[in-house]
PDB file of C-alpha atoms in Angstrom:
ATOM      1  CA  GLY A   1     110.778  38.013  87.161  1.00 51.00           C
ATOM      2  CA  ILE A   2     107.361  37.051  85.970  1.00 60.00           C
ATOM      3  CA  LEU A   3     105.923  40.388  84.885  1.00 60.00           C
ATOM      4  CA  SER A   4     107.161  43.596  83.359  1.00 58.00           C
ATOM      5  CA  THR A   5     104.923  46.298  81.953  1.00 59.00           C
ATOM      6  CA  SER A   6     105.941  49.317  80.002  1.00 60.00           C
ATOM      7  CA  GLY A   7     102.514  50.468  78.866  1.00 64.00           C
ATOM      8  CA  PRO A   8      99.157  50.983  80.560  1.00 72.00           C
ATOM      9  CA  CYS A   9      97.702  47.751  82.097  1.00 73.00           C
ATOM     10  CA  TYR A  10      94.671  49.324  83.761  1.00 72.00           C
ATOM     11  CA  ARG A  11      93.042  46.828  86.165  1.00 78.00           C
ATOM     12  CA  LEU A  12      95.573  44.107  85.506  1.00 79.00           C
ATOM     13  CA  THR A  13      94.941  40.998  87.581  1.00 80.00           C
ATOM     14  CA  LEU A  14      97.650  38.536  88.459  1.00 78.00           C
ATOM     15  CA  HIS A  15      96.675  35.406  90.430  1.00 79.00           C
ATOM     16  CA  ALA A  16      99.591  33.059  91.146  1.00 77.00           C
ATOM     17  CA  THR A  17      98.856  29.799  92.985  1.00 73.00           C
ATOM     18  CA  ARG A  18     102.135  28.050  92.401  1.00 75.00           C
ATOM     19  CA  VAL A  19     105.238  28.546  94.562  1.00 76.00           C
ATOM     20  CA  LEU A  20     107.342  31.193  92.886  1.00 77.00           C
ATOM     21  CA  SER A  21     110.919  31.888  93.905  1.00 81.00           C
ATOM     22  CA  THR A  22     110.893  35.472  92.602  1.00 83.00           C
ATOM     23  CA  VAL A  23     108.082  37.857  91.734  1.00 83.00           C
ATOM     24  CA  SER A  24     109.303  40.985  90.004  1.00 85.00           C
ATOM     25  CA  VAL A  25     106.839  43.607  88.811  1.00 86.00           C
ATOM     26  CA  SER A  26     108.021  46.738  87.080  1.00 87.00           C
ATOM     27  CA  CYS A  27     105.588  49.473  86.060  1.00 88.00           C
ATOM     28  CA  GLU A  28     107.424  52.060  84.011  1.00 88.00           C
ATOM     29  CA  SER A  29     105.004  54.426  82.360  1.00 89.00           C
ATOM     30  CA  LEU A  30     102.177  56.794  83.370  1.00 91.00           C
ATOM     31  CA  ARG A  31      99.551  54.765  85.240  1.00 90.00           C
ATOM     32  CA  ALA A  32     101.187  51.553  84.021  1.00 88.00           C
ATOM     33  CA  CYS A  33      99.700  49.284  86.671  1.00 88.00           C
ATOM     34  CA  TRP A  34      96.915  51.560  87.897  1.00 89.00           C
ATOM     35  CA  SER A  35      94.124  49.816  89.864  1.00 90.00           C
ATOM     36  CA  SER A  36      95.626  46.374  89.462  1.00 90.00           C
ATOM     37  CA  THR A  37      95.258  43.333  91.700  1.00 88.00           C
ATOM     38  CA  PHE A  38      98.058  40.903  92.551  1.00 86.00           C
ATOM     39  CA  ASN A  39      97.311  37.763  94.494  1.00 85.00           C
ATOM     40  CA  ILE A  40     100.513  35.823  95.111  1.00 83.00           C
ATOM     41  CA  LEU A  41     100.066  32.771  97.258  1.00 79.00           C
ATOM     42  CA  ASN A  42     103.728  31.744  97.744  1.00 80.00           C
ATOM     43  CA  ALA A  43     106.915  33.562  96.885  1.00 83.00           C
ATOM     44  CA  SER A  44     110.260  33.954  98.556  1.00 85.00           C
ATOM     45  CA  ASN A  45     111.381  37.247  96.991  1.00 88.00           C
ATOM     46  CA  VAL A  46     109.017  40.027  95.919  1.00 88.00           C
ATOM     47  CA  ALA A  47     110.156  43.236  94.177  1.00 89.00           C
ATOM     48  CA  ILE A  48     107.727  45.907  93.045  1.00 90.00           C
ATOM     49  CA  THR A  49     108.965  48.987  91.137  1.00 92.00           C
ATOM     50  CA  GLY A  50     106.913  51.933  90.084  1.00 93.00           C
ATOM     51  CA  SER A  51     109.072  54.404  88.134  1.00 92.00           C
ATOM     52  CA  ALA A  52     106.503  56.784  86.559  1.00 93.00           C
ATOM     53  CA  ASP A  53     103.731  59.045  87.758  1.00 95.00           C
ATOM     54  CA  TYR A  54     100.786  57.162  89.289  1.00 94.00           C
ATOM     55  CA  ALA A  55     102.263  53.846  88.039  1.00 92.00           C
ATOM     56  CA  LEU A  56     100.931  51.776  90.912  1.00 92.00           C
ATOM     57  CA  GLN A  57      98.118  54.012  92.045  1.00 93.00           C
ATOM     58  CA  SER A  58      95.191  52.199  93.837  1.00 94.00           C
ATOM     59  CA  SER A  59      96.769  48.770  93.340  1.00 92.00           C
ATOM     60  CA  TYR A  60      96.024  45.927  95.778  1.00 92.00           C
ATOM     61  CA  TRP A  61      98.483  43.164  96.748  1.00 88.00           C
ATOM     62  CA  ALA A  62      97.747  40.033  98.720  1.00 86.00           C
ATOM     63  CA  LEU A  63     100.920  38.092  99.502  1.00 82.00           C
ATOM     64  CA  THR A  64     101.796  34.590 100.497  1.00 75.00           C
ATOM     65  CA  ALA A  65      99.388  32.446 102.488  1.00 70.00           C
ATOM     66  CA  ASN A  66     101.175  30.511 105.230  1.00 72.00           C
ATOM     67  CA  GLY A  67     104.518  30.964 103.510  1.00 77.00           C
ATOM     68  CA  ASN A  68     107.818  32.729 103.827  1.00 81.00           C
ATOM     69  CA  ILE A  69     108.957  35.992 102.207  1.00 85.00           C
ATOM     70  CA  ASP A  70     112.739  36.439 102.472  1.00 87.00           C
ATOM     71  CA  SER A  71     112.666  39.934 101.014  1.00 89.00           C
ATOM     72  CA  PHE A  72     109.934  42.370 100.037  1.00 89.00           C
ATOM     73  CA  ASP A  73     111.096  45.469  98.207  1.00 93.00           C
ATOM     74  CA  LEU A  74     108.866  48.316  97.136  1.00 93.00           C
ATOM     75  CA  PHE A  75     110.197  51.218  95.106  1.00 95.00           C
ATOM     76  CA  CYS A  76     107.989  54.185  94.278  1.00 96.00           C
ATOM     77  CA  GLN A  77     109.583  56.868  92.141  1.00 96.00           C
ATOM     78  CA  GLY A  78     107.407  59.624  90.680  1.00 95.00           C
ATOM     79  CA  LEU A  79     104.457  61.833  91.295  1.00 97.00           C
ATOM     80  CA  GLY A  80     101.826  59.867  93.338  1.00 96.00           C
ATOM     81  CA  THR A  81     103.401  56.644  92.148  1.00 95.00           C
ATOM     82  CA  CYS A  82     102.067  54.440  94.964  1.00 95.00           C
ATOM     83  CA  ASN A  83      99.139  56.627  95.983  1.00 96.00           C
ATOM     84  CA  GLY A  84      96.414  54.484  97.538  1.00 95.00           C
ATOM     85  CA  LEU A  85      98.466  51.255  97.360  1.00 94.00           C
ATOM     86  CA  PHE A  86      97.239  48.561  99.746  1.00 93.00           C
ATOM     87  CA  ILE A  87      99.414  45.508 100.663  1.00 90.00           C
ATOM     88  CA  GLU A  88      98.431  42.749 102.996  1.00 89.00           C
ATOM     89  CA  THR A  89     100.094  39.497 104.023  1.00 86.00           C
ATOM     90  CA  ARG A  90      97.842  36.604 104.693  1.00 81.00           C
ATOM     91  CA  THR A  91      97.680  34.883 108.086  1.00 79.00           C
ATOM     92  CA  GLY A  92     100.711  32.771 108.917  1.00 81.00           C
ATOM     93  CA  THR A  93     103.112  34.614 106.619  1.00 83.00           C
ATOM     94  CA  LYS A  94     106.637  35.020 107.841  1.00 84.00           C
ATOM     95  CA  LEU A  95     108.136  38.268 106.492  1.00 85.00           C
ATOM     96  CA  ARG A  96     111.840  38.508 107.094  1.00 87.00           C
ATOM     97  CA  GLY A  97     112.675  41.781 105.363  1.00 89.00           C
ATOM     98  CA  LEU A  98     110.680  44.801 104.153  1.00 89.00           C
ATOM     99  CA  ARG A  99     112.175  47.743 102.291  1.00 93.00           C
ATOM    100  CA  LEU A 100     110.117  50.719 101.147  1.00 93.00           C
ATOM    101  CA  GLU A 101     111.623  53.591  99.141  1.00 96.00           C
ATOM    102  CA  CYS A 102     109.607  56.658  98.147  1.00 96.00           C
ATOM    103  CA  ASN A 103     111.047  59.279  95.864  1.00 96.00           C
ATOM    104  CA  GLY A 104     108.684  61.888  94.443  1.00 93.00           C
ATOM    105  CA  PHE A 105     105.888  64.208  95.480  1.00 94.00           C
ATOM    106  CA  GLN A 106     103.303  62.176  97.386  1.00 94.00           C
ATOM    107  CA  ALA A 107     104.960  59.026  95.975  1.00 95.00           C
ATOM    108  CA  CYS A 108     103.684  57.001  98.936  1.00 95.00           C
ATOM    109  CA  TYR A 109     100.654  59.034  99.897  1.00 94.00           C
ATOM    110  CA  ASP A 110      97.906  56.906 101.588  1.00 94.00           C
ATOM    111  CA  VAL A 111      99.872  53.623 101.413  1.00 92.00           C
ATOM    112  CA  THR A 112      98.701  50.809 103.717  1.00 92.00           C
ATOM    113  CA  ILE A 113     100.852  47.765 104.539  1.00 89.00           C
ATOM    114  CA  GLU A 114      99.284  45.172 106.854  1.00 87.00           C
ATOM    115  CA  VAL A 115     101.363  42.284 108.122  1.00 81.00           C
ATOM    116  CA  GLU A 116      99.354  39.777 110.109  1.00 73.00           C
TER     117      GLU A 116
END
């Protein structure tokens, strides 16, 4: 993977313009990746894990312009972990597999996933 956070990274911004085979983001403490922005232009496998309260709250993801995503896995485990999360794929993206797991009170409350 290219990113793992165990402490607060409030408003973290990741902008990846190269082709990446795997993007793995793990947010493992209270509000670890809160209000972060991830702009990933090309990746084949994307895995996002939030395993603490509000770890991915209000984060924004823009994925793969005119590319292919073989697998997209999102795991939200904890109180409000992915509350307000917004994910969009850019025009022309081919998404072959999407898995969303929510485990916790309002773990995926107000989550938006747009696949164009």
